[in-house]
Tab-separated table of C-alpha atoms in Angstrom:
chain	number	residue	atom	x	y	z
Q	51	MET	CA	-0.669	1.762	-21.981
Q	52	LEU	CA	-0.411	4.597	-19.649
Q	53	GLN	CA	-2.659	7.425	-20.643
Q	54	GLY	CA	-0.502	10.035	-22.564
Q	55	LYS	CA	-2.296	13.016	-21.040
Q	56	ASP	CA	-1.374	12.041	-17.504
Q	57	HIS	CA	2.232	13.470	-17.394
Q	58	SER	CA	2.808	12.505	-13.770
Q	59	SER	CA	2.239	8.885	-14.626
Q	60	VAL	CA	4.414	8.953	-17.706
Q	61	SER	CA	7.193	10.471	-15.490
Q	62	SER	CA	6.596	7.549	-12.979
Q	63	HIS	CA	6.609	4.945	-15.568
Q	64	ARG	CA	9.827	6.269	-16.911
Q	65	ALA	CA	11.617	6.341	-13.573
Q	66	ILE	CA	10.403	2.898	-12.674
Q	67	ALA	CA	11.684	1.615	-15.923
Q	68	GLU	CA	15.047	3.162	-15.399
Q	69	LEU	CA	15.294	1.682	-11.959
Q	70	ARG	CA	14.452	-1.712	-13.250
Q	71	ALA	CA	16.848	-1.482	-16.100
Q	72	ALA	CA	19.802	-0.771	-13.571
Q	73	ASP	CA	19.046	-3.800	-11.474
Q	74	ASP	CA	15.802	-5.797	-11.734
Q	75	SER	CA	16.357	-7.826	-8.657
Q	76	PRO	CA	14.442	-6.909	-5.408
Q	77	ALA	CA	16.518	-5.349	-2.576
Q	78	THR	CA	17.766	-7.633	0.030
Q	79	ASP	CA	18.789	-4.864	2.538
Q	80	SER	CA	17.319	-1.632	3.793
Q	81	SER	CA	20.001	0.558	2.530
Q	82	THR	CA	19.475	-0.560	-1.175
Q	83	LEU	CA	15.685	-0.024	-0.449
Q	84	ALA	CA	16.260	3.514	0.796
Q	85	SER	CA	18.422	4.303	-2.143
Q	86	ARG	CA	15.752	3.130	-4.599
Q	87	LEU	CA	12.927	5.077	-2.774
Q	88	ARG	CA	14.990	8.220	-2.785
Q	89	TYR	CA	15.554	7.901	-6.571
Q	90	LEU	CA	11.849	7.587	-7.118
Q	91	ILE	CA	11.104	10.640	-5.043
Q	92	GLU	CA	13.850	12.705	-6.552
Q	93	ALA	CA	12.721	11.786	-10.041
Q	94	GLY	CA	9.076	12.924	-9.201
Q	95	ALA	CA	7.754	9.469	-9.635
Q	96	ASP	CA	5.791	9.923	-6.423
Q	97	ARG	CA	3.572	12.681	-7.788
Q	98	LEU	CA	1.020	10.150	-8.812
Q	99	PRO	CA	-2.649	11.121	-9.786
Q	100	LEU	CA	-4.872	11.332	-6.638
Q	101	PRO	CA	-7.350	8.482	-6.463
Q	102	GLY	CA	-11.088	9.445	-7.449
Q	103	GLN	CA	-10.050	12.235	-9.777
Q	104	GLY	CA	-10.260	10.393	-13.081
Q	105	ASN	CA	-6.819	8.548	-13.358
Q	106	THR	CA	-6.939	6.073	-10.475
Q	107	LEU	CA	-5.913	3.285	-12.889
Q	108	SER	CA	-2.807	5.140	-13.820
Q	109	ARG	CA	-2.044	5.462	-10.082
Q	110	TRP	CA	-2.448	1.817	-9.572
Q	111	ARG	CA	-0.481	0.931	-12.869
Q	112	ALA	CA	2.584	2.794	-11.236
Q	113	LEU	CA	2.036	0.910	-7.915
Q	114	ALA	CA	1.997	-2.474	-9.803
Q	115	ASP	CA	5.145	-1.529	-11.692
Q	116	VAL	CA	7.149	-0.862	-8.661
Q	117	ALA	CA	5.720	-4.010	-7.043
Q	118	SER	CA	6.900	-5.986	-10.055
Q	119	LEU	CA	10.400	-4.777	-9.368
Q	120	ASP	CA	10.443	-5.027	-5.673
Q	121	LEU	CA	7.766	-5.655	-3.193
Q	122	GLY	CA	9.700	-4.084	-0.275
Q	123	LEU	CA	10.032	-0.944	-2.447
Q	124	VAL	CA	6.469	-0.735	-3.102
Q	125	LYS	CA	5.505	-1.196	0.479
Q	126	LEU	CA	7.463	2.078	1.184
Q	127	PHE	CA	6.494	3.826	-2.104
Q	128	GLU	CA	2.780	3.093	-1.467
Q	129	GLY	CA	3.163	4.263	2.009
Q	130	HIS	CA	4.795	7.481	0.894
Q	131	THR	CA	2.230	8.191	-1.937
Q	132	ASP	CA	-0.710	7.368	0.364
Q	133	SER	CA	0.507	9.941	2.837
Q	134	LEU	CA	0.725	12.638	0.023
Q	135	ALA	CA	-2.809	11.583	-0.950
Q	136	ILE	CA	-4.184	11.762	2.559
Q	137	LEU	CA	-2.475	15.203	3.259
Q	138	ALA	CA	-4.092	16.494	-0.074
Q	139	GLU	CA	-7.474	15.190	0.949
Q	140	HIS	CA	-7.244	17.126	4.282
Q	141	ASP	CA	-5.893	20.264	2.610
Q	142	ALA	CA	-2.567	19.799	4.272
Q	143	ALA	CA	-0.351	19.172	1.281
Q	144	TRP	CA	1.783	21.927	2.569
Q	145	LEU	CA	3.088	19.718	5.431
Q	146	ALA	CA	5.094	17.656	2.779
Q	147	SER	CA	7.488	20.040	1.400
Q	148	GLY	CA	10.825	19.245	-0.613
Q	149	ALA	CA	12.009	15.754	-0.942
Q	150	SER	CA	10.653	14.361	2.103
Q	151	SER	CA	9.791	10.696	2.379
Q	152	TRP	CA	6.770	9.512	4.316
Q	153	GLY	CA	5.398	6.489	6.098
Q	154	MET	CA	1.838	5.747	6.777
Q	155	TRP	CA	1.542	4.022	10.213
Q	156	ALA	CA	-2.036	3.081	11.245
Q	157	ALA	CA	-1.481	-0.403	12.676
Q	158	GLU	CA	-3.354	-0.541	15.988
Q	159	PRO	CA	-2.577	-3.953	17.722
Q	160	PRO	CA	-3.529	-4.090	21.391
Q	161	PHE	CA	0.040	-4.250	22.700
Q	162	ALA	CA	1.050	-0.945	21.169
Q	163	LYS	CA	-0.676	2.448	21.230
Q	164	VAL	CA	0.248	6.140	21.030
Q	165	ARG	CA	-1.187	8.726	22.856
Q	166	VAL	CA	-1.740	12.225	21.640
Q	167	SER	CA	-2.088	15.205	23.976
Q	168	PRO	CA	-1.777	19.018	23.798
Q	169	ARG	CA	1.586	20.420	23.700
Q	170	GLY	CA	2.407	22.200	27.077
Q	171	ASP	CA	-0.691	23.943	28.667
Q	172	GLU	CA	-2.511	24.491	25.541
Q	173	GLY	CA	-5.773	23.026	26.871
Q	174	GLU	CA	-7.925	20.545	24.950
Q	175	LEU	CA	-7.250	19.311	21.450
Q	176	PRO	CA	-9.591	20.966	18.678
Q	177	ALA	CA	-11.779	18.479	17.089
Q	178	GLY	CA	-12.597	19.879	13.718
Q	179	GLN	CA	-10.897	20.249	10.541
Q	180	ASP	CA	-9.356	23.439	11.697
Q	181	ALA	CA	-7.136	21.321	13.981
Q	182	THR	CA	-4.664	20.775	11.124
Q	183	GLY	CA	-1.396	22.077	11.876
Q	184	ILE	CA	-1.660	22.318	15.493
Q	185	GLU	CA	1.400	21.001	17.445
Q	186	VAL	CA	0.793	18.180	19.852
Q	187	ARG	CA	2.713	15.746	22.107
Q	188	LEU	CA	3.083	11.994	21.316
Q	189	ASP	CA	3.895	9.209	23.801
Q	190	GLY	CA	3.801	5.573	23.344
Q	191	VAL	CA	4.751	2.698	20.977
Q	192	LYS	CA	3.792	2.300	17.391
Q	193	ALA	CA	4.157	-1.236	15.841
Q	194	TRP	CA	4.962	-2.164	12.366
Q	195	CYS	CA	6.364	1.108	11.146
Q	196	SER	CA	7.479	0.200	7.713
Q	197	GLY	CA	10.654	2.133	6.549
Q	198	ALA	CA	11.130	3.731	9.962
Q	199	PRO	CA	15.027	3.938	9.719
Q	200	MET	CA	14.862	5.313	6.213
Q	201	LEU	CA	12.064	7.930	6.216
Q	202	SER	CA	12.118	11.633	7.157
Q	203	HIS	CA	8.484	11.808	8.213
Q	204	ALA	CA	5.389	9.854	9.042
Q	205	LEU	CA	1.608	10.058	9.270
Q	206	LEU	CA	0.433	7.987	12.253
Q	207	THR	CA	-2.742	7.210	14.129
Q	208	ALA	CA	-2.877	8.033	17.846
Q	209	TRP	CA	-5.479	8.405	20.550
Q	210	ASP	CA	-6.454	11.395	22.713
Q	211	ASP	CA	-7.772	11.414	26.191
Q	212	ASP	CA	-11.433	11.017	24.918
Q	213	GLN	CA	-10.335	7.739	23.076
Q	214	GLN	CA	-10.829	9.617	19.801
Q	215	GLN	CA	-8.435	8.561	16.964
Q	216	ARG	CA	-6.338	11.509	15.620
Q	217	LEU	CA	-4.000	11.583	12.673
Q	218	VAL	CA	-0.552	13.239	13.174
Q	219	ALA	CA	2.197	14.197	10.987
Q	220	ILE	CA	5.797	14.068	12.586
Q	221	SER	CA	9.228	14.564	11.738
Q	222	LEU	CA	11.275	11.505	12.608
Q	223	ASP	CA	14.464	13.533	13.187
Q	224	GLN	CA	13.977	14.628	16.688
Q	225	PRO	CA	14.982	13.479	20.198
Q	226	GLY	CA	11.628	12.131	21.126
Q	227	VAL	CA	11.565	9.628	18.436
Q	228	THR	CA	13.268	6.218	18.869
Q	229	VAL	CA	13.422	3.831	16.020
Q	230	THR	CA	14.170	0.376	17.460
Q	231	ASN	CA	15.265	-2.890	15.666
Q	232	GLU	CA	12.366	-4.759	17.362
Q	233	GLY	CA	9.009	-6.186	16.191
Q	234	TRP	CA	9.807	-7.967	12.885
Q	235	GLN	CA	11.070	-11.500	12.669
Q	236	ALA	CA	9.542	-12.651	9.195
Q	237	VAL	CA	12.045	-13.263	6.350
Q	238	GLY	CA	9.681	-11.919	3.855
Q	239	MET	CA	9.681	-8.057	3.540
Q	240	ALA	CA	12.491	-8.001	6.073
Q	241	ALA	CA	14.425	-5.135	4.148
Q	242	THR	CA	11.335	-2.876	4.836
Q	243	ALA	CA	12.397	-2.767	8.579
Q	244	SER	CA	8.892	-2.633	9.810
Q	245	VAL	CA	9.997	-2.133	13.409
Q	246	ASP	CA	8.449	-0.673	16.667
Q	247	VAL	CA	9.004	3.082	17.053
Q	248	HIS	CA	8.942	4.503	20.594
Q	249	PHE	CA	7.575	8.178	21.068
Q	250	GLU	CA	8.448	10.198	24.193
Q	251	ALA	CA	7.432	13.687	24.337
Q	252	ALA	CA	7.863	13.821	20.540
Q	253	ILE	CA	6.285	16.899	18.696
Q	254	GLY	CA	3.906	16.406	15.741
Q	255	GLN	CA	1.092	18.292	13.968
Q	256	LEU	CA	-2.552	17.170	13.812
Q	257	VAL	CA	-3.910	16.472	10.302
Q	258	GLY	CA	-7.744	16.745	9.919
Q	259	PRO	CA	-10.576	16.213	12.512
Q	260	CYS	CA	-11.206	13.403	14.935
Q	261	ASN	CA	-11.195	10.006	13.212
Q	262	GLY	CA	-10.119	11.857	9.988
Q	263	TYR	CA	-8.027	8.983	9.026
Q	264	LEU	CA	-10.942	6.455	8.681
Q	265	ASP	CA	-13.736	8.757	8.013
Q	266	ARG	CA	-13.057	9.929	4.483
Q	267	PRO	CA	-13.562	8.474	0.998
Q	268	GLY	CA	-9.844	8.164	0.401
Q	269	PHE	CA	-9.564	5.423	3.014
Q	270	TRP	CA	-10.968	2.557	0.978
Q	271	GLN	CA	-9.782	3.963	-2.233
Q	272	GLY	CA	-6.240	3.714	-0.931
Q	273	GLY	CA	-7.037	0.298	0.536
Q	274	ALA	CA	-8.001	-0.918	-2.916
Q	275	GLY	CA	-4.810	0.342	-4.360
Q	276	ILE	CA	-2.913	-2.123	-2.049
Q	277	ALA	CA	-4.413	-4.920	-4.390
Q	278	ALA	CA	-2.479	-3.363	-7.289
Q	279	CYS	CA	0.787	-3.933	-5.405
Q	280	TRP	CA	-0.175	-7.605	-4.849
Q	281	PHE	CA	-0.937	-7.850	-8.432
Q	282	GLY	CA	2.367	-6.468	-9.479
Q	283	GLY	CA	4.282	-8.981	-7.317
Q	284	ALA	CA	2.006	-11.871	-8.767
Q	285	ARG	CA	2.671	-10.698	-12.285
Q	286	ARG	CA	6.515	-10.837	-11.727
Q	287	LEU	CA	6.221	-14.373	-10.570
Q	288	GLY	CA	4.115	-15.190	-13.585
Q	289	GLU	CA	6.645	-13.459	-15.977
Q	290	VAL	CA	9.405	-15.822	-14.595
Q	291	LEU	CA	7.030	-18.875	-15.590
Q	292	GLU	CA	6.234	-17.158	-19.043
Q	293	GLU	CA	9.959	-16.852	-19.805
Q	294	ARG	CA	10.475	-20.543	-19.054
Q	295	GLY	CA	7.634	-21.473	-21.123
Q	296	GLU	CA	8.938	-19.417	-24.106
Q	297	ARG	CA	12.096	-21.485	-23.974
Q	298	GLY	CA	10.035	-24.713	-24.145
Q	299	GLY	CA	8.234	-26.677	-21.559
Q	300	ASP	CA	6.255	-29.834	-21.029
Q	301	GLY	CA	2.474	-30.101	-20.913
Q	302	HIS	CA	2.385	-29.628	-16.988
Q	303	LEU	CA	4.451	-26.486	-17.212
Q	304	LEU	CA	2.309	-25.033	-20.009
Q	305	ALA	CA	-0.877	-26.000	-18.067
Q	306	HIS	CA	0.313	-23.961	-15.075
Q	307	LEU	CA	1.190	-21.092	-17.335
Q	308	GLY	CA	-2.366	-21.202	-18.636
Q	309	ALA	CA	-3.770	-21.008	-15.131
Q	310	VAL	CA	-1.630	-18.203	-14.379
Q	311	ASP	CA	-2.916	-16.278	-17.412
Q	312	VAL	CA	-6.534	-16.986	-16.295
Q	313	LEU	CA	-5.887	-15.792	-12.819
Q	314	LEU	CA	-3.957	-12.458	-13.677
Q	315	GLY	CA	-6.364	-11.727	-16.486
Q	316	ALA	CA	-9.233	-11.979	-14.127
Q	317	ALA	CA	-7.396	-9.954	-11.567
Q	318	SER	CA	-6.518	-7.139	-14.058
Q	319	SER	CA	-10.173	-7.016	-14.877
Q	320	VAL	CA	-11.347	-6.579	-11.429
Q	321	LEU	CA	-8.706	-3.960	-10.678
Q	322	ARG	CA	-9.717	-1.967	-13.744
Q	323	GLU	CA	-13.399	-1.979	-12.905
Q	324	ALA	CA	-12.592	-1.013	-9.251
Q	325	ALA	CA	-10.585	2.018	-10.605
Q	326	GLU	CA	-13.426	2.919	-12.697
Q	327	TRP	CA	-15.932	2.790	-10.011
Q	328	ILE	CA	-13.789	4.920	-7.657
Q	329	ASP	CA	-13.552	7.473	-10.419
Q	330	THR	CA	-17.250	7.267	-11.159
Q	331	TYR	CA	-18.152	7.616	-7.604
Q	332	PRO	CA	-15.335	9.499	-5.902
Q	333	ARG	CA	-17.317	10.546	-2.912
Q	334	GLU	CA	-18.905	7.240	-2.038
Q	335	ASP	CA	-17.720	4.713	0.420
Q	336	ALA	CA	-15.552	2.253	-1.701
Q	337	TRP	CA	-15.572	-0.507	1.129
Q	338	HIS	CA	-17.328	-3.134	-0.973
Q	339	VAL	CA	-15.170	-2.382	-4.126
Q	340	ALA	CA	-12.016	-2.440	-2.149
Q	341	GLN	CA	-12.793	-5.556	-0.163
Q	342	ARG	CA	-13.720	-7.466	-3.242
Q	343	ALA	CA	-10.550	-6.311	-5.132
Q	344	ARG	CA	-8.439	-7.109	-1.947
Q	345	SER	CA	-9.949	-10.627	-1.528
Q	346	MET	CA	-9.653	-11.416	-5.223
Q	347	LEU	CA	-5.879	-10.521	-5.232
Q	348	ASP	CA	-5.249	-12.334	-1.975
Q	349	THR	CA	-6.502	-15.604	-3.687
Q	350	VAL	CA	-4.985	-14.811	-7.014
Q	351	ALA	CA	-1.437	-14.041	-5.535
Q	352	SER	CA	-1.502	-17.160	-3.548
Q	353	ASP	CA	-2.627	-19.317	-6.454
Q	354	VAL	CA	-0.118	-17.829	-8.890
Q	355	LEU	CA	2.750	-18.412	-6.566
Q	356	GLY	CA	1.574	-22.154	-5.997
Q	357	HIS	CA	1.368	-22.653	-10.042
Q	358	CYS	CA	4.709	-21.025	-10.419
Q	359	SER	CA	6.353	-23.075	-7.675
Q	360	ARG	CA	5.021	-26.353	-8.914
Q	361	ALA	CA	5.794	-25.693	-12.514
Q	362	LEU	CA	9.440	-24.407	-11.848
Q	363	GLY	CA	10.420	-26.552	-8.880
Q	364	ALA	CA	13.216	-25.904	-6.509
Q	365	GLY	CA	15.509	-24.572	-9.009
Q	366	ALA	CA	13.543	-21.099	-9.249
Q	367	TYR	CA	13.984	-20.700	-5.542
Q	368	CYS	CA	17.616	-21.603	-5.480
Q	369	ARG	CA	19.047	-19.963	-8.613
Q	370	ASN	CA	16.640	-17.039	-9.464
Q	371	ALA	CA	17.207	-14.202	-6.893
Q	372	ALA	CA	14.158	-12.181	-8.091
Q	373	PHE	CA	11.830	-15.091	-7.834
Q	374	ALA	CA	13.114	-16.245	-4.516
Q	375	ARG	CA	12.720	-12.832	-2.936
Q	376	MET	CA	9.046	-12.366	-4.433
Q	377	ALA	CA	8.264	-15.886	-3.343
Q	378	ALA	CA	9.276	-14.842	0.266
Q	379	ASP	CA	7.810	-11.320	0.316
Q	380	LEU	CA	4.521	-11.974	-1.428
Q	381	PRO	CA	2.971	-14.252	1.292
Q	382	VAL	CA	3.827	-11.869	4.136
Q	383	PHE	CA	2.434	-8.806	2.066
Q	384	ILE	CA	-0.801	-10.271	1.176
Q	385	ARG	CA	-1.559	-11.171	4.823
Q	386	GLN	CA	-2.284	-7.514	5.237
Q	387	ASN	CA	-5.596	-8.832	4.060
Q	388	HIS	CA	-7.624	-10.496	6.733
Q	389	ALA	CA	-8.576	-13.703	4.658
Q	390	GLU	CA	-11.820	-15.435	5.897
Q	391	ARG	CA	-12.591	-12.524	8.191
Q	392	ASP	CA	-12.806	-10.109	5.165
Q	393	LEU	CA	-14.748	-12.646	3.381
Q	394	GLU	CA	-17.279	-13.103	6.072
Q	395	ALA	CA	-17.691	-9.337	6.159
Q	396	LEU	CA	-18.125	-9.419	2.474
Q	397	GLY	CA	-20.851	-12.088	2.678
Q	398	ARG	CA	-22.607	-10.219	5.461
Q	399	TYR	CA	-22.776	-7.017	3.421
Q	400	LEU	CA	-24.070	-8.774	0.490
Q	401	ALA	CA	-26.710	-10.596	2.334
Q	402	GLU	CA	-27.914	-7.366	3.841
Q	403	ARG	CA	-28.000	-5.146	0.938
Q	404	ARG	CA	-27.329	-6.959	-2.330
Q	405	SER	CA	-30.118	-5.303	-4.419
Q	406	ARG	CA	-28.962	-1.863	-3.307
Q	407	ILE	CA	-25.332	-2.174	-4.183
Q	408	GLN	CA	-24.392	0.545	-6.683
Q	409	THR	CA	-22.399	-0.825	-9.569
Q	410	LEU	CA	-21.111	0.752	-12.822
Q	411	ARG	CA	-24.078	-0.756	-14.682
Q	412	GLY	CA	-26.808	-0.209	-12.094
Q	413	HIS	CA	-27.899	-1.755	-8.911
Q	414	GLY	CA	-27.042	-5.331	-8.015
Q	415	ALA	CA	-23.548	-6.754	-6.988
Q	416	TRP	CA	-23.252	-9.178	-10.010
Q	417	SER	CA	-24.356	-6.995	-12.814
Q	418	LEU	CA	-22.849	-7.692	-16.273
């Protein structure tokens, strides 16, 4: 159950439940997605507990609940709530006023970069925390900007002349910002409109110091929260299989249902422990905890989809709109994880420092 003392999470739970009661099918178009996101923001459902402040699990439960309704919606909702958390972490919450909607655009493919420079003849960009709020100029292309046609603002990473990464807040309603319809061909997550955005002499405001996006405890705390979104999507697929099993099923269907129970049960335990670790060590680097949770949910989500597909057959894809949309969206969403590359990094980390890894029950990666 949600913690009763956490009123923001209770409000989020209620708003999400009302949204699902109105229509429990994932959106198939951007306009419906935008309407749902606006509803959640106006209902105050976006005012989630900040990570690392004692209620991280409540935050993740809200993300999982949104994901169980609509993976496209949670992609935008998570980006919006992550932006609010980042602004708070940099003492810049004042930049997000009213019912604004935010994206967090940090993809850095080699073919698309944004340059940040002083506005006008204002000299060099300040490097420290006191840079927050200073107006800057943005030029270039940002790829995979989820929700770009639907949002009012964004936080994005850009590069200064010294090749230092900077975090910039920007209003999207200005002449220097052009939202294209280019850069997204996947059927899955198509409603998120994760397109290329062009900047030409656009004006934004710095947030935090140089490299302030990556060099903060909240970076991997937020990265672990993505796993809760994948969990919510996998859980929705499992619920379809569970409902079918309640109406009666043969041994094969029930075996698949049992496998899904094992997978989701294990995943929920990993997420609960990760949230507890983050709340216990809020200023520590959560890289290992986040990578373990993300890799776990990458595997679990893929396996749950496989079990549900084999148990339910083509009928679920052809006649169940929610299942079909989730089945298309989830494989695309979990590729935000880097599969064997992340597992290799985990293995190297473990080999180098296993005995020194801090867990909730002492040192050692596999403490019980």
